[in-house]
Amino acid sequence: MEKFIIPKDYHSELNLHDTQIAIKTVKDFFQNLLSQRLNLSRVSAPLFVDPDSGLNDNLNGVERPVTFDIKEQNGREAEVVQSLAKWKRYALKKYGFSYGEGLYTDMNAIRRDEITDNIHSIFVDQWDWEKIIKKDERTIATLMDTVKVVYKCLRKTEKYMAIQYDYIEEILPHDIFFVTTQELADMFPDNTPKEREYYIAKAKGAVCIMQIGDILENGERHDGRAPDYDDWSLNADIVVYYPVLDIALELSSMGIRVDKKALLSQLKKAGCEERKNLPFQKAIINEELPYTIGGGIGQSRICMFFLRKAHIGEVQSSLWPEDMIAQCEENGVQLL
């Protein structure tokens, strides 16, 4: 709870009932706009997967997935998904999607090792999306163009919500600022990666931080990234400045997915080459899956941002430490 923030004189502009209505307003508008602009169709997605399939997202490689056994299937083990980054690419092929088409889905996950604060919960809800591209579109230009589309959807959603609710003012800048992790390290060599994100987000309002996962010139990584979905040279996070908490707030993580060359290289760098023998990874090596770009957009994160809430628990139901609950009650933060 050392990161927990109570903004001075904070109060929610909406009561619990009206907050629920506003959450639906945000979600309906944004997902409809995103699906139109990126040509995405909604599909159903799994809550859990077979751990031997290689489909689960191992995030930074240290988080423990929630597991359970299935009585009917002789105690077979299943894992609750941590994200659907890999599953989506497999689904695009299985469901018969074509070039230029994509899918999106509601992804619900449990991240049992998450340290909770104003913006982190053990319950994760996001829109996971994925779209088929051509091999020659695996470029930084494709990534940047797609980021601009997603960002425009965010801006239009903010404009829409400002019309619906008088207390909401537009704060997102017209354009998003692009920067690589190495450029960011060069700008702020004496700061941590999170401090760099804060300074650039506060200065620019909205920033796209690219090329996350590989080692920088200083010998460190900006942040962890699983080696077998994003191409570390072609990925990005959309981060905005959030004045309610005075923080840099990540709203989306996305990227062009690995091809055979990038997968083998990144598995070696990550020290987990054994994963190349898993079914999903073998399908990439054998070039059986389409080339894609995709990402995740936090549902509770954008609701929190657009409704100007101080705690993610004001827009989602989860479990919180008792002392956090007590502080929220004392300071007008209405947890669901």
PDB file of C-alpha atoms in Angstrom, residues 5-308:
ATOM      1  CA  ILE A   5      -2.800   7.838  -3.024  1.00  0.00           C
ATOM      2  CA  ILE A   6      -5.680   9.804  -1.518  1.00  0.00           C
ATOM      3  CA  PRO A   7      -6.067  13.055  -3.490  1.00  0.00           C
ATOM      4  CA  LYS A   8      -6.626  16.112  -1.328  1.00  0.00           C
ATOM      5  CA  ASP A   9     -10.316  17.098  -1.036  1.00  0.00           C
ATOM      6  CA  TYR A  10     -11.353  14.284  -3.387  1.00  0.00           C
ATOM      7  CA  HIS A  11     -14.985  13.371  -3.831  1.00  0.00           C
ATOM      8  CA  SER A  12     -16.735  11.398  -6.507  1.00  0.00           C
ATOM      9  CA  GLU A  13     -18.988  13.485  -8.728  1.00  0.00           C
ATOM     10  CA  LEU A  14     -21.261  10.468  -9.233  1.00  0.00           C
ATOM     11  CA  ASN A  15     -22.950   8.252  -6.644  1.00  0.00           C
ATOM     12  CA  LEU A  16     -22.725   4.473  -6.931  1.00  0.00           C
ATOM     13  CA  HIS A  17     -25.910   4.137  -8.988  1.00  0.00           C
ATOM     14  CA  ASP A  18     -24.931   6.817 -11.500  1.00  0.00           C
ATOM     15  CA  THR A  19     -21.385   5.481 -11.664  1.00  0.00           C
ATOM     16  CA  GLN A  20     -22.738   2.152 -12.899  1.00  0.00           C
ATOM     17  CA  ILE A  21     -24.656   3.914 -15.665  1.00  0.00           C
ATOM     18  CA  ALA A  22     -21.600   5.973 -16.597  1.00  0.00           C
ATOM     19  CA  ILE A  23     -19.395   2.859 -16.787  1.00  0.00           C
ATOM     20  CA  LYS A  24     -21.731   1.344 -19.371  1.00  0.00           C
ATOM     21  CA  THR A  25     -21.805   4.630 -21.288  1.00  0.00           C
ATOM     22  CA  VAL A  26     -18.009   4.694 -21.544  1.00  0.00           C
ATOM     23  CA  LYS A  27     -17.682   1.032 -22.484  1.00  0.00           C
ATOM     24  CA  ASP A  28     -20.454   1.005 -25.088  1.00  0.00           C
ATOM     25  CA  PHE A  29     -19.194   4.102 -26.867  1.00  0.00           C
ATOM     26  CA  PHE A  30     -15.508   3.172 -26.883  1.00  0.00           C
ATOM     27  CA  GLN A  31     -15.777  -0.463 -27.943  1.00  0.00           C
ATOM     28  CA  ASN A  32     -18.229   0.329 -30.738  1.00  0.00           C
ATOM     29  CA  LEU A  33     -15.941   3.055 -32.058  1.00  0.00           C
ATOM     30  CA  LEU A  34     -12.813   0.899 -31.775  1.00  0.00           C
ATOM     31  CA  SER A  35     -14.416  -2.042 -33.576  1.00  0.00           C
ATOM     32  CA  GLN A  36     -15.505   0.238 -36.428  1.00  0.00           C
ATOM     33  CA  ARG A  37     -12.149   1.996 -36.848  1.00  0.00           C
ATOM     34  CA  LEU A  38     -10.064  -1.190 -36.728  1.00  0.00           C
ATOM     35  CA  ASN A  39     -12.585  -3.478 -38.471  1.00  0.00           C
ATOM     36  CA  LEU A  40     -12.956  -5.827 -35.503  1.00  0.00           C
ATOM     37  CA  SER A  41     -15.670  -8.397 -34.794  1.00  0.00           C
ATOM     38  CA  ARG A  42     -16.525  -9.434 -31.251  1.00  0.00           C
ATOM     39  CA  VAL A  43     -15.843 -13.083 -30.352  1.00  0.00           C
ATOM     40  CA  SER A  44     -16.125 -15.261 -27.268  1.00  0.00           C
ATOM     41  CA  ALA A  45     -12.919 -16.053 -25.415  1.00  0.00           C
ATOM     42  CA  PRO A  46     -11.748 -18.563 -22.785  1.00  0.00           C
ATOM     43  CA  LEU A  47     -11.496 -17.818 -19.082  1.00  0.00           C
ATOM     44  CA  PHE A  48      -8.955 -20.634 -18.679  1.00  0.00           C
ATOM     45  CA  VAL A  49      -6.602 -22.630 -20.890  1.00  0.00           C
ATOM     46  CA  ASP A  50      -4.494 -25.806 -20.857  1.00  0.00           C
ATOM     47  CA  PRO A  51      -1.046 -24.872 -19.411  1.00  0.00           C
ATOM     48  CA  ASP A  52       0.617 -27.271 -21.880  1.00  0.00           C
ATOM     49  CA  SER A  53      -0.774 -25.378 -24.874  1.00  0.00           C
ATOM     50  CA  GLY A  54       1.581 -22.417 -24.488  1.00  0.00           C
ATOM     51  CA  LEU A  55      -1.390 -20.081 -24.950  1.00  0.00           C
ATOM     52  CA  ASN A  56      -1.310 -18.388 -21.559  1.00  0.00           C
ATOM     53  CA  ASP A  57       0.496 -15.087 -21.171  1.00  0.00           C
ATOM     54  CA  ASN A  58       3.341 -15.399 -18.691  1.00  0.00           C
ATOM     55  CA  LEU A  59       3.584 -11.581 -18.371  1.00  0.00           C
ATOM     56  CA  ASN A  60       7.009 -10.817 -16.867  1.00  0.00           C
ATOM     57  CA  GLY A  61       7.746 -14.491 -16.273  1.00  0.00           C
ATOM     58  CA  VAL A  62       7.437 -14.412 -12.487  1.00  0.00           C
ATOM     59  CA  GLU A  63       3.680 -14.030 -11.901  1.00  0.00           C
ATOM     60  CA  ARG A  64       1.892 -17.206 -10.819  1.00  0.00           C
ATOM     61  CA  PRO A  65      -1.241 -18.070 -12.792  1.00  0.00           C
ATOM     62  CA  VAL A  66      -4.297 -19.255 -10.890  1.00  0.00           C
ATOM     63  CA  THR A  67      -4.658 -22.986 -11.406  1.00  0.00           C
ATOM     64  CA  PHE A  68      -7.330 -25.558 -10.619  1.00  0.00           C
ATOM     65  CA  ASP A  69      -8.017 -29.212 -11.375  1.00  0.00           C
ATOM     66  CA  ILE A  70     -11.041 -30.556 -13.231  1.00  0.00           C
ATOM     67  CA  LYS A  71     -12.738 -33.438 -11.457  1.00  0.00           C
ATOM     68  CA  GLU A  72     -14.502 -34.857 -14.532  1.00  0.00           C
ATOM     69  CA  GLN A  73     -11.245 -34.950 -16.515  1.00  0.00           C
ATOM     70  CA  ASN A  74      -9.242 -37.032 -14.041  1.00  0.00           C
ATOM     71  CA  GLY A  75      -7.777 -34.051 -12.239  1.00  0.00           C
ATOM     72  CA  ARG A  76      -6.532 -32.351 -15.399  1.00  0.00           C
ATOM     73  CA  GLU A  77      -5.067 -28.941 -14.560  1.00  0.00           C
ATOM     74  CA  ALA A  78      -6.240 -25.671 -16.070  1.00  0.00           C
ATOM     75  CA  GLU A  79      -4.891 -22.128 -15.798  1.00  0.00           C
ATOM     76  CA  VAL A  80      -6.962 -18.953 -15.579  1.00  0.00           C
ATOM     77  CA  VAL A  81      -5.721 -16.680 -18.348  1.00  0.00           C
ATOM     78  CA  GLN A  82      -3.453 -13.754 -17.477  1.00  0.00           C
ATOM     79  CA  SER A  83      -4.180 -12.225 -20.877  1.00  0.00           C
ATOM     80  CA  LEU A  84      -5.217 -13.476 -24.309  1.00  0.00           C
ATOM     81  CA  ALA A  85      -2.223 -12.132 -26.227  1.00  0.00           C
ATOM     82  CA  LYS A  86      -1.415 -15.513 -27.788  1.00  0.00           C
ATOM     83  CA  TRP A  87      -4.876 -17.037 -27.948  1.00  0.00           C
ATOM     84  CA  LYS A  88      -6.156 -14.249 -30.213  1.00  0.00           C
ATOM     85  CA  ARG A  89      -3.665 -15.020 -32.980  1.00  0.00           C
ATOM     86  CA  TYR A  90      -4.612 -18.662 -32.894  1.00  0.00           C
ATOM     87  CA  ALA A  91      -8.315 -17.730 -32.956  1.00  0.00           C
ATOM     88  CA  LEU A  92      -7.931 -15.533 -36.048  1.00  0.00           C
ATOM     89  CA  LYS A  93      -6.809 -18.592 -38.008  1.00  0.00           C
ATOM     90  CA  LYS A  94      -9.292 -21.032 -36.472  1.00  0.00           C
ATOM     91  CA  TYR A  95     -12.264 -18.712 -37.005  1.00  0.00           C
ATOM     92  CA  GLY A  96     -11.357 -18.000 -40.631  1.00  0.00           C
ATOM     93  CA  PHE A  97     -10.558 -14.288 -40.479  1.00  0.00           C
ATOM     94  CA  SER A  98      -8.970 -12.689 -43.557  1.00  0.00           C
ATOM     95  CA  TYR A  99      -6.380  -9.974 -44.146  1.00  0.00           C
ATOM     96  CA  GLY A 100      -7.521  -6.610 -42.792  1.00  0.00           C
ATOM     97  CA  GLU A 101     -10.048  -8.207 -40.449  1.00  0.00           C
ATOM     98  CA  GLY A 102      -9.708  -8.598 -36.720  1.00  0.00           C
ATOM     99  CA  LEU A 103     -11.406  -9.635 -33.521  1.00  0.00           C
ATOM    100  CA  TYR A 104     -11.910  -8.247 -30.051  1.00  0.00           C
ATOM    101  CA  THR A 105     -13.179  -9.792 -26.866  1.00  0.00           C
ATOM    102  CA  ASP A 106     -13.796  -9.125 -23.189  1.00  0.00           C
ATOM    103  CA  MET A 107     -10.813 -10.544 -21.307  1.00  0.00           C
ATOM    104  CA  ASN A 108     -11.197 -11.182 -17.592  1.00  0.00           C
ATOM    105  CA  ALA A 109      -8.157 -12.349 -15.660  1.00  0.00           C
ATOM    106  CA  ILE A 110      -6.959 -12.933 -12.117  1.00  0.00           C
ATOM    107  CA  ARG A 111      -3.432 -11.800 -11.321  1.00  0.00           C
ATOM    108  CA  ARG A 112      -2.862 -13.180  -7.839  1.00  0.00           C
ATOM    109  CA  ASP A 113       0.609 -11.627  -7.436  1.00  0.00           C
ATOM    110  CA  GLU A 114      -0.424  -8.064  -8.290  1.00  0.00           C
ATOM    111  CA  ILE A 115       0.443  -5.378  -5.732  1.00  0.00           C
ATOM    112  CA  THR A 116      -2.779  -3.410  -5.413  1.00  0.00           C
ATOM    113  CA  ASP A 117      -3.000   0.375  -5.338  1.00  0.00           C
ATOM    114  CA  ASN A 118      -5.111   3.086  -7.013  1.00  0.00           C
ATOM    115  CA  ILE A 119      -4.678   1.627 -10.500  1.00  0.00           C
ATOM    116  CA  HIS A 120      -3.785  -2.044  -9.904  1.00  0.00           C
ATOM    117  CA  SER A 121      -6.197  -4.834  -8.965  1.00  0.00           C
ATOM    118  CA  ILE A 122      -5.970  -8.616  -8.789  1.00  0.00           C
ATOM    119  CA  PHE A 123      -8.944  -8.565 -11.179  1.00  0.00           C
ATOM    120  CA  VAL A 124      -8.050  -7.455 -14.693  1.00  0.00           C
ATOM    121  CA  ASP A 125     -10.631  -6.593 -17.327  1.00  0.00           C
ATOM    122  CA  GLN A 126      -9.649  -5.408 -20.759  1.00  0.00           C
ATOM    123  CA  TRP A 127     -10.587  -5.470 -24.393  1.00  0.00           C
ATOM    124  CA  ASP A 128      -8.152  -7.789 -26.114  1.00  0.00           C
ATOM    125  CA  TRP A 129      -8.007  -7.233 -29.865  1.00  0.00           C
ATOM    126  CA  GLU A 130      -6.027  -8.684 -32.760  1.00  0.00           C
ATOM    127  CA  LYS A 131      -5.940  -7.967 -36.501  1.00  0.00           C
ATOM    128  CA  ILE A 132      -4.354  -9.717 -39.495  1.00  0.00           C
ATOM    129  CA  ILE A 133      -1.661  -7.824 -41.402  1.00  0.00           C
ATOM    130  CA  LYS A 134       0.733  -8.712 -44.215  1.00  0.00           C
ATOM    131  CA  LYS A 135       4.345  -9.680 -43.614  1.00  0.00           C
ATOM    132  CA  ASP A 136       5.602  -6.484 -45.238  1.00  0.00           C
ATOM    133  CA  GLU A 137       3.404  -4.482 -42.844  1.00  0.00           C
ATOM    134  CA  ARG A 138       5.476  -5.587 -39.861  1.00  0.00           C
ATOM    135  CA  THR A 139       6.927  -2.072 -39.619  1.00  0.00           C
ATOM    136  CA  ILE A 140       7.159   0.808 -37.178  1.00  0.00           C
ATOM    137  CA  ALA A 141       4.914   2.815 -39.533  1.00  0.00           C
ATOM    138  CA  THR A 142       2.127   0.229 -39.190  1.00  0.00           C
ATOM    139  CA  LEU A 143       2.493   0.306 -35.418  1.00  0.00           C
ATOM    140  CA  MET A 144       2.373   4.109 -35.258  1.00  0.00           C
ATOM    141  CA  ASP A 145      -0.623   4.357 -37.593  1.00  0.00           C
ATOM    142  CA  THR A 146      -2.541   1.863 -35.450  1.00  0.00           C
ATOM    143  CA  VAL A 147      -1.616   3.684 -32.244  1.00  0.00           C
ATOM    144  CA  LYS A 148      -3.021   6.878 -33.776  1.00  0.00           C
ATOM    145  CA  VAL A 149      -6.322   5.117 -34.512  1.00  0.00           C
ATOM    146  CA  VAL A 150      -6.608   3.790 -30.947  1.00  0.00           C
ATOM    147  CA  TYR A 151      -5.675   7.184 -29.525  1.00  0.00           C
ATOM    148  CA  LYS A 152      -8.269   8.941 -31.688  1.00  0.00           C
ATOM    149  CA  CYS A 153     -10.901   6.573 -30.275  1.00  0.00           C
ATOM    150  CA  LEU A 154      -9.789   7.552 -26.767  1.00  0.00           C
ATOM    151  CA  ARG A 155     -10.030  11.260 -27.611  1.00  0.00           C
ATOM    152  CA  LYS A 156     -13.477  10.900 -29.145  1.00  0.00           C
ATOM    153  CA  THR A 157     -14.649   8.972 -26.088  1.00  0.00           C
ATOM    154  CA  GLU A 158     -13.439  11.753 -23.814  1.00  0.00           C
ATOM    155  CA  LYS A 159     -15.211  14.331 -25.959  1.00  0.00           C
ATOM    156  CA  TYR A 160     -18.406  12.258 -25.835  1.00  0.00           C
ATOM    157  CA  MET A 161     -18.236  11.872 -22.053  1.00  0.00           C
ATOM    158  CA  ALA A 162     -17.606  15.615 -21.632  1.00  0.00           C
ATOM    159  CA  ILE A 163     -20.891  16.219 -23.443  1.00  0.00           C
ATOM    160  CA  GLN A 164     -22.747  13.703 -21.255  1.00  0.00           C
ATOM    161  CA  TYR A 165     -21.347  14.946 -17.923  1.00  0.00           C
ATOM    162  CA  ASP A 166     -20.721  18.607 -17.136  1.00  0.00           C
ATOM    163  CA  TYR A 167     -17.956  17.926 -14.614  1.00  0.00           C
ATOM    164  CA  ILE A 168     -15.739  16.164 -17.189  1.00  0.00           C
ATOM    165  CA  GLU A 169     -13.371  18.431 -19.100  1.00  0.00           C
ATOM    166  CA  GLU A 170     -11.263  17.364 -22.055  1.00  0.00           C
ATOM    167  CA  ILE A 171      -7.611  16.977 -21.061  1.00  0.00           C
ATOM    168  CA  LEU A 172      -6.155  14.710 -23.755  1.00  0.00           C
ATOM    169  CA  PRO A 173      -3.990  16.584 -26.280  1.00  0.00           C
ATOM    170  CA  HIS A 174      -4.896  16.476 -29.971  1.00  0.00           C
ATOM    171  CA  ASP A 175      -1.866  14.353 -30.876  1.00  0.00           C
ATOM    172  CA  ILE A 176       0.019  11.600 -29.092  1.00  0.00           C
ATOM    173  CA  PHE A 177       3.803  11.919 -28.690  1.00  0.00           C
ATOM    174  CA  PHE A 178       5.965   8.994 -29.878  1.00  0.00           C
ATOM    175  CA  VAL A 179       9.208   8.025 -28.145  1.00  0.00           C
ATOM    176  CA  THR A 180      11.305   4.855 -27.861  1.00  0.00           C
ATOM    177  CA  THR A 181      12.494   3.464 -24.539  1.00  0.00           C
ATOM    178  CA  GLN A 182      16.095   4.227 -25.532  1.00  0.00           C
ATOM    179  CA  GLU A 183      15.227   7.842 -26.392  1.00  0.00           C
ATOM    180  CA  LEU A 184      13.450   8.100 -23.060  1.00  0.00           C
ATOM    181  CA  ALA A 185      16.510   6.749 -21.243  1.00  0.00           C
ATOM    182  CA  ASP A 186      18.670   9.287 -23.058  1.00  0.00           C
ATOM    183  CA  MET A 187      16.317  12.092 -21.990  1.00  0.00           C
ATOM    184  CA  PHE A 188      16.231  11.040 -18.330  1.00  0.00           C
ATOM    185  CA  PRO A 189      19.412   8.998 -17.705  1.00  0.00           C
ATOM    186  CA  ASP A 190      19.333   9.445 -13.927  1.00  0.00           C
ATOM    187  CA  ASN A 191      15.712   8.342 -13.461  1.00  0.00           C
ATOM    188  CA  THR A 192      13.966   4.986 -13.212  1.00  0.00           C
ATOM    189  CA  PRO A 193      11.767   3.811 -16.110  1.00  0.00           C
ATOM    190  CA  LYS A 194       8.586   4.670 -14.173  1.00  0.00           C
ATOM    191  CA  GLU A 195       9.924   8.140 -13.364  1.00  0.00           C
ATOM    192  CA  ARG A 196      10.735   8.648 -17.052  1.00  0.00           C
ATOM    193  CA  GLU A 197       7.180   7.688 -17.984  1.00  0.00           C
ATOM    194  CA  TYR A 198       5.818  10.165 -15.455  1.00  0.00           C
ATOM    195  CA  TYR A 199       7.964  13.077 -16.656  1.00  0.00           C
ATOM    196  CA  ILE A 200       7.265  12.529 -20.358  1.00  0.00           C
ATOM    197  CA  ALA A 201       3.528  11.922 -19.784  1.00  0.00           C
ATOM    198  CA  LYS A 202       3.190  15.078 -17.684  1.00  0.00           C
ATOM    199  CA  ALA A 203       5.085  17.097 -20.289  1.00  0.00           C
ATOM    200  CA  LYS A 204       3.195  15.780 -23.328  1.00  0.00           C
ATOM    201  CA  GLY A 205      -0.207  14.750 -21.943  1.00  0.00           C
ATOM    202  CA  ALA A 206      -0.270  11.532 -23.947  1.00  0.00           C
ATOM    203  CA  VAL A 207       2.690   9.444 -25.073  1.00  0.00           C
ATOM    204  CA  CYS A 208       3.327   6.247 -26.991  1.00  0.00           C
ATOM    205  CA  ILE A 209       6.372   4.485 -25.546  1.00  0.00           C
ATOM    206  CA  MET A 210       7.835   2.064 -28.091  1.00  0.00           C
ATOM    207  CA  GLN A 211      10.294  -0.860 -28.109  1.00  0.00           C
ATOM    208  CA  ILE A 212       9.697  -2.400 -24.690  1.00  0.00           C
ATOM    209  CA  GLY A 213      11.317  -5.616 -23.493  1.00  0.00           C
ATOM    210  CA  ASP A 214      14.842  -5.600 -24.870  1.00  0.00           C
ATOM    211  CA  ILE A 215      17.950  -4.468 -23.006  1.00  0.00           C
ATOM    212  CA  LEU A 216      18.817  -0.777 -23.296  1.00  0.00           C
ATOM    213  CA  GLU A 217      22.282   0.696 -23.747  1.00  0.00           C
ATOM    214  CA  ASN A 218      22.592   1.067 -19.953  1.00  0.00           C
ATOM    215  CA  GLY A 219      22.248  -2.713 -19.586  1.00  0.00           C
ATOM    216  CA  GLU A 220      18.743  -2.575 -18.106  1.00  0.00           C
ATOM    217  CA  ARG A 221      15.237  -3.150 -19.430  1.00  0.00           C
ATOM    218  CA  HIS A 222      12.613  -0.414 -19.460  1.00  0.00           C
ATOM    219  CA  ASP A 223      10.009  -3.004 -18.490  1.00  0.00           C
ATOM    220  CA  GLY A 224       9.386  -6.726 -18.777  1.00  0.00           C
ATOM    221  CA  ARG A 225       7.595  -8.213 -21.749  1.00  0.00           C
ATOM    222  CA  ALA A 226       6.934 -11.868 -22.522  1.00  0.00           C
ATOM    223  CA  PRO A 227       9.212 -13.022 -25.363  1.00  0.00           C
ATOM    224  CA  ASP A 228       6.660 -14.939 -27.403  1.00  0.00           C
ATOM    225  CA  TYR A 229       3.937 -12.509 -28.465  1.00  0.00           C
ATOM    226  CA  ASP A 230       5.104  -8.898 -29.028  1.00  0.00           C
ATOM    227  CA  ASP A 231       8.086  -8.199 -31.228  1.00  0.00           C
ATOM    228  CA  TRP A 232      10.187  -6.123 -28.825  1.00  0.00           C
ATOM    229  CA  SER A 233      11.247  -3.814 -31.659  1.00  0.00           C
ATOM    230  CA  LEU A 234       7.636  -3.246 -32.764  1.00  0.00           C
ATOM    231  CA  ASN A 235       5.557  -2.799 -29.611  1.00  0.00           C
ATOM    232  CA  ALA A 236       4.223   0.109 -27.579  1.00  0.00           C
ATOM    233  CA  ASP A 237       2.320   1.325 -24.519  1.00  0.00           C
ATOM    234  CA  ILE A 238      -0.133   4.227 -24.604  1.00  0.00           C
ATOM    235  CA  VAL A 239       0.409   6.284 -21.456  1.00  0.00           C
ATOM    236  CA  VAL A 240      -1.457   9.452 -20.450  1.00  0.00           C
ATOM    237  CA  TYR A 241      -1.018  11.986 -17.689  1.00  0.00           C
ATOM    238  CA  TYR A 242      -3.770  11.661 -15.078  1.00  0.00           C
ATOM    239  CA  PRO A 243      -4.080  14.854 -12.996  1.00  0.00           C
ATOM    240  CA  VAL A 244      -6.500  13.386 -10.434  1.00  0.00           C
ATOM    241  CA  LEU A 245      -3.645  11.283  -9.055  1.00  0.00           C
ATOM    242  CA  ASP A 246      -0.722  13.163 -10.632  1.00  0.00           C
ATOM    243  CA  ILE A 247       0.561   9.980 -12.281  1.00  0.00           C
ATOM    244  CA  ALA A 248       1.380   8.468 -15.653  1.00  0.00           C
ATOM    245  CA  LEU A 249      -1.482   6.073 -16.427  1.00  0.00           C
ATOM    246  CA  GLU A 250      -1.044   3.251 -18.925  1.00  0.00           C
ATOM    247  CA  LEU A 251      -4.268   2.677 -20.852  1.00  0.00           C
ATOM    248  CA  SER A 252      -3.133   0.231 -23.526  1.00  0.00           C
ATOM    249  CA  SER A 253      -0.341  -2.179 -24.369  1.00  0.00           C
ATOM    250  CA  MET A 254      -0.012  -3.299 -27.976  1.00  0.00           C
ATOM    251  CA  GLY A 255       2.354  -4.442 -30.670  1.00  0.00           C
ATOM    252  CA  ILE A 256       3.102  -6.285 -33.869  1.00  0.00           C
ATOM    253  CA  ARG A 257       3.432  -9.948 -33.016  1.00  0.00           C
ATOM    254  CA  VAL A 258       6.556 -12.064 -33.340  1.00  0.00           C
ATOM    255  CA  ASP A 259       7.471 -13.878 -36.512  1.00  0.00           C
ATOM    256  CA  LYS A 260       9.762 -16.916 -36.517  1.00  0.00           C
ATOM    257  CA  LYS A 261      12.970 -14.854 -36.423  1.00  0.00           C
ATOM    258  CA  ALA A 262      11.833 -12.540 -33.606  1.00  0.00           C
ATOM    259  CA  LEU A 263      10.418 -15.429 -31.560  1.00  0.00           C
ATOM    260  CA  LEU A 264      13.613 -17.499 -31.636  1.00  0.00           C
ATOM    261  CA  SER A 265      15.752 -14.446 -30.872  1.00  0.00           C
ATOM    262  CA  GLN A 266      13.606 -13.304 -27.950  1.00  0.00           C
ATOM    263  CA  LEU A 267      13.262 -16.777 -26.448  1.00  0.00           C
ATOM    264  CA  LYS A 268      17.062 -16.989 -26.427  1.00  0.00           C
ATOM    265  CA  LYS A 269      17.442 -13.543 -24.842  1.00  0.00           C
ATOM    266  CA  ALA A 270      14.866 -14.438 -22.195  1.00  0.00           C
ATOM    267  CA  GLY A 271      16.558 -17.744 -21.403  1.00  0.00           C
ATOM    268  CA  CYS A 272      13.506 -19.866 -22.139  1.00  0.00           C
ATOM    269  CA  GLU A 273      14.262 -21.560 -25.452  1.00  0.00           C
ATOM    270  CA  GLU A 274      12.432 -24.662 -24.246  1.00  0.00           C
ATOM    271  CA  ARG A 275       9.179 -22.850 -24.999  1.00  0.00           C
ATOM    272  CA  LYS A 276       9.776 -23.256 -28.723  1.00  0.00           C
ATOM    273  CA  ASN A 277       8.502 -26.834 -28.332  1.00  0.00           C
ATOM    274  CA  LEU A 278       5.050 -25.758 -27.087  1.00  0.00           C
ATOM    275  CA  PRO A 279       2.181 -26.012 -29.625  1.00  0.00           C
ATOM    276  CA  PHE A 280       1.563 -22.278 -30.042  1.00  0.00           C
ATOM    277  CA  GLN A 281       5.228 -21.407 -30.396  1.00  0.00           C
ATOM    278  CA  LYS A 282       5.790 -24.296 -32.839  1.00  0.00           C
ATOM    279  CA  ALA A 283       2.942 -22.957 -34.967  1.00  0.00           C
ATOM    280  CA  ILE A 284       4.758 -19.616 -35.256  1.00  0.00           C
ATOM    281  CA  ILE A 285       8.074 -21.281 -36.092  1.00  0.00           C
ATOM    282  CA  ASN A 286       6.360 -23.403 -38.740  1.00  0.00           C
ATOM    283  CA  GLU A 287       4.661 -20.227 -40.077  1.00  0.00           C
ATOM    284  CA  GLU A 288       1.184 -21.696 -39.613  1.00  0.00           C
ATOM    285  CA  LEU A 289      -0.340 -18.590 -37.997  1.00  0.00           C
ATOM    286  CA  PRO A 290      -1.123 -15.235 -39.645  1.00  0.00           C
ATOM    287  CA  TYR A 291       0.977 -12.120 -39.137  1.00  0.00           C
ATOM    288  CA  THR A 292      -0.900  -9.880 -36.740  1.00  0.00           C
ATOM    289  CA  ILE A 293      -0.970  -6.718 -34.685  1.00  0.00           C
ATOM    290  CA  GLY A 294      -2.928  -6.534 -31.460  1.00  0.00           C
ATOM    291  CA  GLY A 295      -3.207  -5.257 -27.955  1.00  0.00           C
ATOM    292  CA  GLY A 296      -5.108  -4.896 -24.747  1.00  0.00           C
ATOM    293  CA  ILE A 297      -7.015  -1.844 -23.538  1.00  0.00           C
ATOM    294  CA  GLY A 298      -7.921  -1.677 -19.868  1.00  0.00           C
ATOM    295  CA  GLN A 299     -11.684  -1.394 -19.403  1.00  0.00           C
ATOM    296  CA  SER A 300     -11.536  -0.285 -15.777  1.00  0.00           C
ATOM    297  CA  ARG A 301      -8.543   1.932 -16.534  1.00  0.00           C
ATOM    298  CA  ILE A 302     -10.379   3.943 -19.180  1.00  0.00           C
ATOM    299  CA  CYS A 303     -13.542   4.120 -17.060  1.00  0.00           C
ATOM    300  CA  MET A 304     -11.479   5.417 -14.175  1.00  0.00           C
ATOM    301  CA  PHE A 305      -9.757   7.950 -16.423  1.00  0.00           C
ATOM    302  CA  PHE A 306     -12.838   9.257 -18.220  1.00  0.00           C
ATOM    303  CA  LEU A 307     -14.962   9.407 -15.048  1.00  0.00           C
ATOM    304  CA  ARG A 308     -12.082  11.062 -13.126  1.00  0.00           C
TER     305      ARG A 308
END
